[in-house]
């Protein structure tokens, strides 16, 4: 069976299962259970864990399409860097003692690193562009979607026409086609984004709308946008830490509200009157 160069290690192993000898199948079971461990194991350590020979490990990695065990290790490290949880969890589990402190410390470090790279003038420029825009669109995919919903919801406090995309059942074309110069689009672009994200960003850019990108996506600086806000998302566990991403979304929304002036306050007052009339809160 052909192993595509972009196939993950897990996809390669699963695709080769029917071709494996019993000892190789035993090794495959170990790899599929905790693929991330390969990044830190030597070939000898993996062979010992699966109770197979070093020669079996060598045959196995060649059968799944790698030239060497080191090449397979590098592929796993790339998956870990991309943020795949399956490759970031190990067979040993995480010790409970100190786990909370480790996560809190990493959150603090991520916030510090993100804040150090922020330009307050750029945040205000984006907030003012959103306030002046006829239409504001906030987009996010996968983990970025709930953050986009949060940002869109808060911007609605002072901006009448805010839509989060993609909405349920909506294609990207349906959500982006009406955009034009003067509109403002904010996209939360996080690692492991769908393959169509660059095309979506290019379509927004080509529409003439002012575009901002927030996130940790590799190559964020190479995407066409007026503003880019990089966020640190390192984590001690299997899931990337998105505290700094949410903090940037909160900051943008807060500045939009603060800069909205009398018109924004009128809208916020009308919303509060509506809450009282409907007895919602």
XYZ file of C-alpha atoms in Angstrom:
281
model
C 0.000 0.000 0.000
C 1.249 3.505 -0.848
C 2.182 5.674 2.156
C 1.523 9.307 1.349
C 4.289 11.633 2.623
C 1.734 13.766 4.504
C 0.025 10.821 6.228
C 0.426 10.903 9.997
C 2.293 8.090 11.729
C -1.016 6.733 13.062
C -2.556 6.699 9.568
C 0.491 4.889 8.193
C 0.409 2.249 10.933
C -3.309 1.618 10.530
C -2.923 1.384 6.780
C -0.183 -1.246 7.137
C -1.829 -3.486 9.771
C -2.888 -6.175 7.315
C 0.705 -6.483 6.028
C 2.415 -6.868 9.408
C 3.883 -10.048 10.899
C 2.779 -10.953 14.475
C 5.787 -9.318 16.147
C 5.336 -6.205 14.018
C 1.635 -6.183 14.884
C 2.555 -6.277 18.569
C 4.775 -3.267 18.013
C 1.986 -1.526 16.089
C -0.380 -1.986 19.050
C 2.103 -0.228 21.339
C 2.638 2.610 18.864
C -1.101 3.134 18.307
C -1.775 3.237 22.045
C 0.713 6.052 22.713
C 2.236 7.362 19.469
C 3.661 10.429 21.195
C 6.078 8.290 23.182
C 8.089 7.606 20.040
C 9.389 11.168 20.190
C 11.294 10.385 23.395
C 12.065 6.652 23.030
C 15.073 5.159 21.332
C 14.550 2.224 18.983
C 15.949 -0.085 21.663
C 13.572 1.246 24.320
C 10.575 0.831 22.007
C 11.672 -2.707 21.115
C 11.932 -3.585 24.811
C 8.504 -2.101 25.554
C 6.865 -4.168 22.793
C 8.991 -7.252 23.517
C 10.396 -7.376 19.985
C 13.867 -7.115 18.490
C 15.589 -3.975 17.217
C 15.472 -5.518 13.751
C 11.674 -5.704 14.021
C 11.547 -1.985 14.806
C 13.674 -1.241 11.734
C 11.469 -3.380 9.465
C 8.345 -1.829 10.963
C 9.311 1.801 10.302
C 10.287 0.929 6.720
C 6.949 -0.831 6.165
C 5.038 2.267 7.258
C 7.019 4.438 4.868
C 9.859 5.974 6.876
C 13.506 5.668 5.942
C 14.635 5.237 9.544
C 13.440 5.255 13.134
C 14.816 8.782 13.532
C 12.677 9.948 10.607
C 9.606 8.491 12.342
C 10.599 10.279 15.581
C 10.879 13.589 13.750
C 7.436 13.062 12.217
C 5.955 12.503 15.687
C 7.658 15.634 17.005
C 6.129 17.602 14.139
C 2.673 16.257 15.074
C 3.282 17.298 18.688
C 4.285 20.779 17.565
C 1.152 20.987 15.425
C -0.915 20.425 18.555
C -2.419 16.967 17.965
C -3.537 15.802 21.468
C -3.009 12.126 20.601
C 0.699 12.798 20.073
C 1.034 14.984 23.186
C -0.155 12.444 25.761
C 2.262 9.809 27.041
C 1.834 6.299 28.394
C 3.024 7.340 31.841
C 0.267 9.885 32.390
C 0.820 13.179 34.171
C 1.559 13.269 37.902
C -1.246 14.902 39.885
C 1.156 16.621 42.260
C 2.139 19.983 40.809
C -0.188 19.714 37.787
C -2.296 22.738 38.728
C 0.769 24.858 39.440
C 2.358 23.797 36.128
C -0.742 24.749 34.138
C -1.126 28.084 35.921
C 2.542 28.919 35.429
C 2.327 28.098 31.726
C -0.771 30.287 31.414
C 1.159 33.156 33.004
C 4.128 32.635 30.684
C 1.847 32.527 27.636
C 0.135 35.752 28.705
C 3.483 37.468 29.316
C 4.920 36.397 25.954
C 1.784 37.401 24.075
C 1.457 40.763 25.828
C 5.132 41.567 25.169
C 4.508 41.330 21.416
C 1.267 43.340 21.386
C 1.170 46.878 20.056
C -1.634 48.822 21.841
C -1.939 51.142 18.846
C -2.672 48.153 16.591
C -5.360 46.904 18.988
C -7.019 50.332 18.929
C -6.721 50.570 15.141
C -8.573 47.256 14.797
C -11.230 48.304 17.324
C -11.804 51.584 15.476
C -11.994 49.805 12.101
C -14.623 47.432 13.517
C -16.634 50.350 14.932
C -16.563 52.158 11.580
C -17.336 49.092 9.425
C -20.756 48.539 7.837
C -20.319 44.817 8.533
C -18.113 42.944 10.993
C -17.448 39.253 10.531
C -15.634 37.148 13.139
C -14.474 33.694 12.069
C -12.995 30.663 13.748
C -12.521 26.975 13.014
C -12.351 24.039 15.409
C -10.947 25.366 18.729
C -11.090 28.888 17.314
C -14.860 28.798 16.829
C -15.908 29.285 20.491
C -13.386 32.125 20.829
C -14.782 33.752 17.696
C -18.276 33.412 19.178
C -17.133 35.081 22.382
C -15.502 37.975 20.515
C -18.482 38.426 18.197
C -20.912 38.374 21.130
C -18.981 41.061 22.999
C -18.580 43.284 19.928
C -22.368 43.177 19.487
C -22.636 45.286 22.640
C -21.691 48.329 20.541
C -21.744 47.186 16.889
C -25.127 46.328 15.304
C -24.022 44.118 12.416
C -21.695 41.419 13.749
C -21.844 37.855 12.420
C -19.744 34.879 13.413
C -18.807 32.485 10.605
C -19.146 29.775 9.576
C -22.658 29.493 10.986
C -24.333 26.103 11.321
C -25.073 24.721 7.871
C -23.450 27.675 6.121
C -20.709 27.430 3.521
C -17.778 29.824 3.665
C -18.795 31.322 0.339
C -22.237 32.161 1.736
C -20.683 33.850 4.751
C -17.989 35.828 2.939
C -19.293 36.704 -0.528
C -20.979 40.003 0.456
C -17.803 41.472 1.961
C -16.253 44.575 0.480
C -14.025 47.570 1.224
C -14.887 49.145 4.550
C -15.970 45.884 6.157
C -13.917 44.353 8.963
C -13.108 40.663 9.426
C -11.366 39.066 12.421
C -10.246 35.440 12.169
C -9.069 33.297 15.076
C -6.423 31.159 13.366
C -5.188 28.319 15.573
C -2.981 25.324 14.931
C -4.543 22.306 13.189
C -6.831 24.583 11.216
C -8.729 23.125 8.228
C -6.809 23.080 4.966
C -9.109 25.716 3.439
C -8.128 28.435 5.934
C -5.512 30.064 3.633
C -8.072 30.219 0.815
C -10.635 31.792 3.165
C -8.108 34.380 4.330
C -7.141 35.127 0.718
C -10.814 35.574 -0.234
C -11.332 38.077 2.585
C -8.167 39.955 1.612
C -9.222 40.068 -2.042
C -12.620 41.529 -1.044
C -10.891 44.658 0.261
C -12.184 44.174 3.809
C -9.836 45.037 6.676
C -8.582 41.721 8.026
C -7.106 40.797 11.420
C -5.658 37.405 12.399
C -5.356 36.185 15.993
C -3.672 32.940 17.001
C -0.702 30.610 16.942
C -1.002 29.225 13.424
C 2.453 28.506 11.955
C 3.024 30.896 9.067
C 0.594 33.474 10.484
C 2.924 36.259 9.339
C 2.854 34.991 5.767
C -0.936 35.280 5.427
C -2.300 38.514 3.919
C -3.794 40.657 6.677
C -3.704 44.226 7.994
C -3.209 43.098 11.590
C -1.678 39.944 13.054
C -1.706 39.177 16.757
C 0.443 36.161 17.562
C -0.419 34.223 20.725
C 1.714 31.860 22.813
C -0.090 28.540 23.402
C 2.550 26.267 24.966
C 1.177 23.722 27.434
C 2.495 21.134 29.895
C -0.213 18.631 28.930
C -1.887 17.160 25.848
C -4.012 20.231 25.041
C -2.617 23.556 23.873
C -3.186 26.434 26.290
C -5.431 29.094 24.717
C -5.578 31.493 27.675
C -3.622 34.174 25.789
C -5.853 33.854 22.724
C -8.940 34.511 24.818
C -7.167 37.416 26.532
C -6.472 39.072 23.166
C -10.113 38.603 22.121
C -11.218 40.140 25.429
C -8.857 43.092 24.956
C -10.106 43.818 21.421
C -13.742 43.718 22.559
C -13.038 45.877 25.615
C -11.255 48.519 23.564
C -14.084 48.573 21.019
C -16.576 49.202 23.821
C -14.368 51.875 25.395
C -13.813 53.634 22.064
C -17.432 53.448 20.914
C -18.356 56.752 22.552
C -21.884 58.100 22.853
C -23.238 55.910 20.038
C -21.967 52.774 21.695
C -23.432 53.795 25.047
C -26.811 54.401 23.405
C -26.784 50.886 21.972
C -25.742 49.374 25.296
C -28.534 51.313 27.059
C -31.065 50.048 24.528
C -29.900 46.481 25.131
C -30.265 46.909 28.897
C -33.765 48.317 28.419
C -34.592 45.280 26.324
C -33.349 42.967 29.061
C -35.609 44.713 31.554
C -38.627 44.679 29.236
C -38.241 40.980 28.467
C -37.264 40.004 32.000
C -34.323 38.031 30.623
C -31.775 38.655 33.346
